[in-house]
Tab-separated table of C-alpha atoms (C1' of nucleotides) in Angstrom:
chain	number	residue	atom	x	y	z
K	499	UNK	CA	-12.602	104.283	-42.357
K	500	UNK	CA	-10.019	101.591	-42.469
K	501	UNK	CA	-6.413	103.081	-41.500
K	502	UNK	CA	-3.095	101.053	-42.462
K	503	UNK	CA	-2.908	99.674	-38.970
K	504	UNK	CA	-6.192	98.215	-39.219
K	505	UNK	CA	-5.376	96.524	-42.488
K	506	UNK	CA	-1.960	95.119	-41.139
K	507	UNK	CA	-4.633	93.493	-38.456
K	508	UNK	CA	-6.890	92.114	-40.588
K	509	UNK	CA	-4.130	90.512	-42.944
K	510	UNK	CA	-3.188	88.795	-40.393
K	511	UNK	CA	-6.625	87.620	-39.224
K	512	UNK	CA	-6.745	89.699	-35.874
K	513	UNK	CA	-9.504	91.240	-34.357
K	514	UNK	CA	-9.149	94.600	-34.373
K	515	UNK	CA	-9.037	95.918	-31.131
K	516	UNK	CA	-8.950	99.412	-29.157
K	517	UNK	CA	-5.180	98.021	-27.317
K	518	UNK	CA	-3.621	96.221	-30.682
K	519	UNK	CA	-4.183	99.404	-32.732
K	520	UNK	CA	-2.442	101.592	-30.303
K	521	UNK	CA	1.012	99.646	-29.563
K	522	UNK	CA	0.936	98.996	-33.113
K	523	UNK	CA	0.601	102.443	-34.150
K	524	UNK	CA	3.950	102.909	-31.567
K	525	UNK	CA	5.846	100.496	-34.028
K	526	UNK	CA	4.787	102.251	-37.085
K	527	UNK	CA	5.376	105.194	-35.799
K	528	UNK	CA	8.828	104.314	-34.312
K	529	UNK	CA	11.722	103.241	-36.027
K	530	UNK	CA	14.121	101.552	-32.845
K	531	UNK	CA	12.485	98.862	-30.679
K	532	UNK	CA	10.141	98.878	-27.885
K	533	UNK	CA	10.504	97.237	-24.547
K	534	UNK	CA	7.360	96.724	-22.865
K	535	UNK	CA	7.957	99.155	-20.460
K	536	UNK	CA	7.832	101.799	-23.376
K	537	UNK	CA	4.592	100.602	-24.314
K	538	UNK	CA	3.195	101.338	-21.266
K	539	UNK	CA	4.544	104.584	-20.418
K	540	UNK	CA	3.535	105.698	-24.237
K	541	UNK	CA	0.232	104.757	-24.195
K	542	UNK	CA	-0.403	106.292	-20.784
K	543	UNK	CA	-0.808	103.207	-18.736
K	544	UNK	CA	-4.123	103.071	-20.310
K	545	UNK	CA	-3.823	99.038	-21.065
K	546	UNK	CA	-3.655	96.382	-18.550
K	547	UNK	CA	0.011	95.285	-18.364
K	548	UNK	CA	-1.668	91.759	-19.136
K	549	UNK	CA	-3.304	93.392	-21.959
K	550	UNK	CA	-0.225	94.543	-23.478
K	551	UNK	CA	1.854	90.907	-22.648
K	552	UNK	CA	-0.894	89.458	-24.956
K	553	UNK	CA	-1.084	91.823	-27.963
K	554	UNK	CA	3.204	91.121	-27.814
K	555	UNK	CA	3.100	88.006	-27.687
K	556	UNK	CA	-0.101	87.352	-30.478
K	557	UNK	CA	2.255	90.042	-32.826
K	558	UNK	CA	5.171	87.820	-32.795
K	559	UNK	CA	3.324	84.798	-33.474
K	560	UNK	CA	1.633	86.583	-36.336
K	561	UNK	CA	5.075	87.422	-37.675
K	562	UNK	CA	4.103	91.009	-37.219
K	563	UNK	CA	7.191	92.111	-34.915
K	564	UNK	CA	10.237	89.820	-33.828
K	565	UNK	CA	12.190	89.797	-30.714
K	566	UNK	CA	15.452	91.362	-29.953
K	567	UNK	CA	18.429	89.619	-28.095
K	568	UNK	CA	19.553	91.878	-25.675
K	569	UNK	CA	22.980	92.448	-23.469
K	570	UNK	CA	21.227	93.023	-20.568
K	571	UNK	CA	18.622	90.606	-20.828
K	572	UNK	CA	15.488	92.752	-21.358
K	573	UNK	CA	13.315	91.783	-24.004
K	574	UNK	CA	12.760	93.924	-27.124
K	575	UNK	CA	10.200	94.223	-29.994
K	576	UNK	CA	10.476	95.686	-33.096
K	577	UNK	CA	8.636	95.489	-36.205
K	578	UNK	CA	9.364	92.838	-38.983
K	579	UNK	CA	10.128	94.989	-42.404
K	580	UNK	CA	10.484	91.753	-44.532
K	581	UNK	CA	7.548	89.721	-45.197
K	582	UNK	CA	7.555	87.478	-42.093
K	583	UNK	CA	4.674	84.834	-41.909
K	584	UNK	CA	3.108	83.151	-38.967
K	585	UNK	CA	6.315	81.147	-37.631
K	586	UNK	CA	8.864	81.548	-40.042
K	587	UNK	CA	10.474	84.797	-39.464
K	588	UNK	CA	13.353	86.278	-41.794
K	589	UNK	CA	15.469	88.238	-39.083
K	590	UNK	CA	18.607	87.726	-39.734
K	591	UNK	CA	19.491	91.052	-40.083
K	592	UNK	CA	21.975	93.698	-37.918
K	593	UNK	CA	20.743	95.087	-34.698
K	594	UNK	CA	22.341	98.074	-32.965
K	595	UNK	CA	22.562	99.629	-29.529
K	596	UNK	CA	23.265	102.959	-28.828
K	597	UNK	CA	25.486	103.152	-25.693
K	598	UNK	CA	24.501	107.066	-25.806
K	599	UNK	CA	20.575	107.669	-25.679
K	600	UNK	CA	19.890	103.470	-25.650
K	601	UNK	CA	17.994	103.136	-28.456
K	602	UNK	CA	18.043	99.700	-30.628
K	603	UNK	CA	17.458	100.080	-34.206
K	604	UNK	CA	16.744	97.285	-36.460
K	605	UNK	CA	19.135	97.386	-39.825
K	606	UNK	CA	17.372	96.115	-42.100
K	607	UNK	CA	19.737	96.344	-44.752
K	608	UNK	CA	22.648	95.383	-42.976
K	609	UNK	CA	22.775	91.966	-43.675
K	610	UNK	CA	24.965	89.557	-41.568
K	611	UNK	CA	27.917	88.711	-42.374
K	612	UNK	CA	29.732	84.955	-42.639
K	613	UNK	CA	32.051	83.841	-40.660
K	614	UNK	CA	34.186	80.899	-40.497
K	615	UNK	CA	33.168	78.215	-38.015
K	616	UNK	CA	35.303	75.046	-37.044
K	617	UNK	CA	35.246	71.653	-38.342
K	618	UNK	CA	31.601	70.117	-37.267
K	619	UNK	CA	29.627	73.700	-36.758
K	620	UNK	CA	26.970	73.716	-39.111
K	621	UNK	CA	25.573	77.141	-38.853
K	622	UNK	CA	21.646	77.956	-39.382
K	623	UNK	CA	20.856	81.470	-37.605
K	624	UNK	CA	23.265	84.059	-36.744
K	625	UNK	CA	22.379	86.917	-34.625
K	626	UNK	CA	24.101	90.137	-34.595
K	627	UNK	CA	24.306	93.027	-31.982
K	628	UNK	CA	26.490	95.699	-32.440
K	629	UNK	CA	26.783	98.889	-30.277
K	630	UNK	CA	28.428	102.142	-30.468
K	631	UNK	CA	26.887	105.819	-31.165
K	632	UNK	CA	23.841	105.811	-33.365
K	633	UNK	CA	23.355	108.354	-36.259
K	634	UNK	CA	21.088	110.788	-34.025
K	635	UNK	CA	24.179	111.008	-31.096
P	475	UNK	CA	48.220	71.176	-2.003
P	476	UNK	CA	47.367	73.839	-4.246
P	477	UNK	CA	44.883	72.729	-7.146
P	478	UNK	CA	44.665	74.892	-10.706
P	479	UNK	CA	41.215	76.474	-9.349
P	480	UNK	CA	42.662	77.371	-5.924
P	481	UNK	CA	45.617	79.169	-8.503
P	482	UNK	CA	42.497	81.111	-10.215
P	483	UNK	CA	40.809	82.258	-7.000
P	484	UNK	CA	43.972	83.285	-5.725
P	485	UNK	CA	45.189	85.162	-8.996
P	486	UNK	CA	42.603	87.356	-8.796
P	487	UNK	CA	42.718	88.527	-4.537
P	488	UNK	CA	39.513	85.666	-3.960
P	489	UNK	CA	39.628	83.970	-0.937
P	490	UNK	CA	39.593	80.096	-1.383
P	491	UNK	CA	36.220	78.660	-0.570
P	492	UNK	CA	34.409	75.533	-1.137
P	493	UNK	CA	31.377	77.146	-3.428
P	494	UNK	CA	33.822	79.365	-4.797
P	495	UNK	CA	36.028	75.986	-6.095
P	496	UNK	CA	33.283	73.843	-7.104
P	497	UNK	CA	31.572	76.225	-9.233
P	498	UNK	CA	35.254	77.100	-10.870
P	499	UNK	CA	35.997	73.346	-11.876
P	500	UNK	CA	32.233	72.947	-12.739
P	501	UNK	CA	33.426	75.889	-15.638
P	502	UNK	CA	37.060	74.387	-16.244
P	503	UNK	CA	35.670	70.823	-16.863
P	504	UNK	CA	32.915	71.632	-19.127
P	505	UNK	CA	33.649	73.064	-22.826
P	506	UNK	CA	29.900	74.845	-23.222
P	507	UNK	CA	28.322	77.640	-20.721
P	508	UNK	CA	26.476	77.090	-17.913
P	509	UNK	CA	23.414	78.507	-16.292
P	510	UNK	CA	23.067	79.495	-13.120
P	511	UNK	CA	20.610	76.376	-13.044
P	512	UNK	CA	22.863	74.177	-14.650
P	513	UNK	CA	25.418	75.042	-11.696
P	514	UNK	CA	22.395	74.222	-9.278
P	515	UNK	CA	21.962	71.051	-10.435
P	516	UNK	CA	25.349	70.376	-11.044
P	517	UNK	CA	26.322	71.228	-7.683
P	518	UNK	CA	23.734	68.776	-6.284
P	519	UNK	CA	22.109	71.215	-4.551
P	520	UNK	CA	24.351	71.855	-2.077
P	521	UNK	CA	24.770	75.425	-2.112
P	522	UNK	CA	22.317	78.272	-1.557
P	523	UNK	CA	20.735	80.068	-4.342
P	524	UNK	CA	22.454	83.171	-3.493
P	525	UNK	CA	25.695	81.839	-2.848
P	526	UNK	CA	25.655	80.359	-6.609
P	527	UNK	CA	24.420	84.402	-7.784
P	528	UNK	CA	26.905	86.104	-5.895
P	529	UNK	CA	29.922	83.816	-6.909
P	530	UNK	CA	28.596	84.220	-10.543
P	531	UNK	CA	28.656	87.921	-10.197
P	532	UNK	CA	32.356	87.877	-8.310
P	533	UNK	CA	33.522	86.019	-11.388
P	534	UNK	CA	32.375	88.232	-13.912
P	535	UNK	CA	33.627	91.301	-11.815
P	536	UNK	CA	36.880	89.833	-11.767
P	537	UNK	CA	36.969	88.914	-15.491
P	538	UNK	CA	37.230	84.870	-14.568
P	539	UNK	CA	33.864	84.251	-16.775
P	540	UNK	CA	31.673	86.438	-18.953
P	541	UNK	CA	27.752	86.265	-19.526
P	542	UNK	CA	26.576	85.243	-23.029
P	543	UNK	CA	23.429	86.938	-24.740
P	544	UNK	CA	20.852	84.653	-25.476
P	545	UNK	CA	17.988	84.666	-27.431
P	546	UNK	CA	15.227	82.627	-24.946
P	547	UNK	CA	16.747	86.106	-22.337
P	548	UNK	CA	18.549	83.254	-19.938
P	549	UNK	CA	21.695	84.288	-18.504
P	550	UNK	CA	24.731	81.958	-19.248
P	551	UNK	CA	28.131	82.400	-18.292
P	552	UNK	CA	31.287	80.625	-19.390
P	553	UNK	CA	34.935	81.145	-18.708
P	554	UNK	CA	37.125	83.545	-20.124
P	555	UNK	CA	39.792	82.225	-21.851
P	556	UNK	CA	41.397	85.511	-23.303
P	557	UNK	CA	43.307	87.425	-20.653
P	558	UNK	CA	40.444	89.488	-18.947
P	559	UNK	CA	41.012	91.458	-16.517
P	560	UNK	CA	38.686	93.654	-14.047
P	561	UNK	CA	36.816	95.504	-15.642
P	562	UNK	CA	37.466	94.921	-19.511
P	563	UNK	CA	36.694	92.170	-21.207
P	564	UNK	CA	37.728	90.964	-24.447
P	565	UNK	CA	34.953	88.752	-25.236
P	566	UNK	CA	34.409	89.951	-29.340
P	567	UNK	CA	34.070	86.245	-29.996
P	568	UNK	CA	31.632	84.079	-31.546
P	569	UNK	CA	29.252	82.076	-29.517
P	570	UNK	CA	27.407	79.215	-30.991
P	571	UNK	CA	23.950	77.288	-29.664
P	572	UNK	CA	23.056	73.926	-30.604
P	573	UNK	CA	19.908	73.691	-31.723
P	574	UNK	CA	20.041	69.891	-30.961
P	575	UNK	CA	21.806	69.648	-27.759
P	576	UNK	CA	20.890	72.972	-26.553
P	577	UNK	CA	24.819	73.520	-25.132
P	578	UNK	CA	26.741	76.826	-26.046
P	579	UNK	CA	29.497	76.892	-27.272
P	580	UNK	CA	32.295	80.336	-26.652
P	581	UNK	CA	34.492	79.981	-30.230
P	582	UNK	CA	37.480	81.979	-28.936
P	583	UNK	CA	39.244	81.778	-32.093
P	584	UNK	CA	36.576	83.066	-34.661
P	585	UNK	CA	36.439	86.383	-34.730
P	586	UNK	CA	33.677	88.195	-35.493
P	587	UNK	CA	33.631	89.726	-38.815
P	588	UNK	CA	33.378	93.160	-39.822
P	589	UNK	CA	29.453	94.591	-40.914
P	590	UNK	CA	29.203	97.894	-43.140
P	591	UNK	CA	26.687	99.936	-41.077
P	592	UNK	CA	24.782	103.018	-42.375
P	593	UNK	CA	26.240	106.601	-42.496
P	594	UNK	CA	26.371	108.011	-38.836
P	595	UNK	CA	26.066	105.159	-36.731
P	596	UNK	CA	29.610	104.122	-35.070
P	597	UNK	CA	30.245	100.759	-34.183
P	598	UNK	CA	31.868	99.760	-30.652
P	599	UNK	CA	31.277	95.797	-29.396
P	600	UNK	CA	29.744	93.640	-31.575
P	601	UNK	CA	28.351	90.468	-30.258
P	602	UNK	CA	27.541	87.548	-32.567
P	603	UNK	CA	25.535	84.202	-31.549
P	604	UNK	CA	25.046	81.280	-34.286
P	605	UNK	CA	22.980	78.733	-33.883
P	606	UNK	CA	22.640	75.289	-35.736
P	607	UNK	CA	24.288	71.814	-34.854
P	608	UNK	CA	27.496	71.281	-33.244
P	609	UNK	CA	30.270	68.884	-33.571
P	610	UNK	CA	28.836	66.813	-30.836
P	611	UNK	CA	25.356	66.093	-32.608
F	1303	DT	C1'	-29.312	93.714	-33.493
F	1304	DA	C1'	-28.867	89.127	-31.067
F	1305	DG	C1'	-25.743	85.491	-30.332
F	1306	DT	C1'	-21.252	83.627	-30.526
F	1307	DT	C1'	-16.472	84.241	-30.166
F	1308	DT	C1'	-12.563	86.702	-28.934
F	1309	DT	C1'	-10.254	89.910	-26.024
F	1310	DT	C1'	-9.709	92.493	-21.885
F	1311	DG	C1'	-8.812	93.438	-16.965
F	1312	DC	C1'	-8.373	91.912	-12.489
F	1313	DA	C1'	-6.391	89.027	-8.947
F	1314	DA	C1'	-3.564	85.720	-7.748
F	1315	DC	C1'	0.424	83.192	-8.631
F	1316	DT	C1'	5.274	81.750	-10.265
F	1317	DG	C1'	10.187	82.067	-10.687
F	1318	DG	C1'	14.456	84.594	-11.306
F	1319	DG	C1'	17.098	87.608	-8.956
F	1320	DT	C1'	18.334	90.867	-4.953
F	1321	DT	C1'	19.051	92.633	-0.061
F	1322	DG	C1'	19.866	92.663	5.140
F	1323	DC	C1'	21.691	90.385	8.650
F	1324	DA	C1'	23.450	86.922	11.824
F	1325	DA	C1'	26.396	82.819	11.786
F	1326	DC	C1'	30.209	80.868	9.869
F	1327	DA	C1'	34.558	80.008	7.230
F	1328	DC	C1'	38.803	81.921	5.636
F	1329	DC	C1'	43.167	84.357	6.033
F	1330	DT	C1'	46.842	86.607	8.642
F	1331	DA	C1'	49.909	87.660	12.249
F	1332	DT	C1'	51.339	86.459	16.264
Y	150	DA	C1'	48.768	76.282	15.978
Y	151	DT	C1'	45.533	79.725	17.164
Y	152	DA	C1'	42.942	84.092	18.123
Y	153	DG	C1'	41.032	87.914	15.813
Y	154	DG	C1'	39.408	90.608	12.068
Y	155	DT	C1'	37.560	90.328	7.499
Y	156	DG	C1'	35.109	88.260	3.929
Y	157	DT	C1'	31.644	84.756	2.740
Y	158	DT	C1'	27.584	81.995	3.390
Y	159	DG	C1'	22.746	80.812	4.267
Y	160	DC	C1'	18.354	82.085	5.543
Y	161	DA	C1'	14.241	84.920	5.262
Y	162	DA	C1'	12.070	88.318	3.226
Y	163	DC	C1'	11.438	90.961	-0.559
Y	164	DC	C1'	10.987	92.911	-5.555
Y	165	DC	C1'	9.844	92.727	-10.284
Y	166	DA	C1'	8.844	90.575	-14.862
Y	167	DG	C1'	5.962	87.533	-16.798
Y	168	DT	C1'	1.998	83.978	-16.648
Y	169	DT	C1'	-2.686	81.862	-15.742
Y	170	DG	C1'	-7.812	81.451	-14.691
Y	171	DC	C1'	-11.893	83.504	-14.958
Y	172	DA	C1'	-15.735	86.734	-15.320
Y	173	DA	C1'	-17.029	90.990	-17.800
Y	174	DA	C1'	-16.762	93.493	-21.936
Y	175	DA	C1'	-15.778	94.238	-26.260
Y	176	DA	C1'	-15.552	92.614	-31.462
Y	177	DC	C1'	-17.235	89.931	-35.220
Y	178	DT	C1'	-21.060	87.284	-37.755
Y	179	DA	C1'	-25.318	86.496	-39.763
DNA sequence: TAGTTTTTGCAACTGGGTTGCAACACCTAT
DNA sequence: ATAGGTGTTGCAACCCAGTTGCAAAAACTA
């Protein structure tokens, strides 16, 4: 039986492995990011904190999940809803905080906004983080 | 004699001390943030590790510089050139990375623009970082 | 199912950042 | 100007996130 996570996996030419079909099933099944510290604690410290370093770090090259800027310089992961390929990732959408339960949602449809840079800025990315009190608080 | 920096310490109840002055005019001659690395270097070395932390953190306390989000999770810190004061910052500016020279840039006078969020969620701080090429490169 | 390749888990390491404490520099009041 | 109390510095030791090398164990291929 081949389940969706398995297929996202083999698009992107990845084994398909006990550890990468479990924190992906966390994504899929979540809709705010993941630190890695949630990863571990949800899958029950059953993967080597190596383990789960690696399977991070091979989704975001894979264009599979992107990384979140964060205030307080922890690193986040959430999954990419546009069609990100290996390298070139379309993220230039809104991100919020909630200062209330602390979870970081990924707007997708939020996209972000221009703003008016002096003489000599040429702009390329713009990242956005806006907190406040999410729509579950 | 009584030097601008020795003003700033003294402004906000710091006692006047060599690290303490260095590190301020290191921030005061320089236009971009700095790291805590770049203030290592800068500094030729001559303070202690912690000293450099612990000045960096008794500036931000005080509201003399404010840490910038950044998207490699390095800490940078640059000065505040709004009126900050303990405890409350009015940093809702832009901040802007050169993807050339690598320096970042605090645009005090761009303000960051307004995003329509979905129903529910309430926005608070927003913090914006561009990146592209600067008016130095 | 055997052989090759990829991934995992362990141990050891690195580097940023913090803490406790004694020595020292700074400020104040005399 | 200086003696004393207070705040700051520097060192050593520590903590935690993240990385690397390598052997064992999975996953793919034919």
């Amino acid at each position: 039986m081949t389940t969706t996570t398995d297929n996202i996996l083999k698009r992107n030419q990845l084994s398909v492995t006990d550890s990468r079909k479990k924190i992906l099933e966390l994504f899929t099944a979540n809709d705010g990011a993941l630190a890695h510290s949630d990863i571990e604690k949800k899958t029950g410290e059953k993967f080597d904190r190596v383990t789960i370093y690696r399977t991070l770090q091979t989704f975001v090259e894979k264009g599979i999940i992107h990384t979140i800027p964060t205030v307080d310089n922890s690193v986040l992961y959430a999954l990419c809803k546009m069609d990100c390929t290996e390298g070139h990732h379309h993220d230039n959408h809104v991100h919020f905080v909630c200062d209330n339960c602390n979870v970081t949602y990924c707007l997708d449809d939020v996209v972000t906004p221009k703003v008016n840079l002096p003489d000599g800025f040429k702009p390329k990315v713009m990242d956005v983080v806006v907190s406040g009190i999410c729509k579950n608080c």
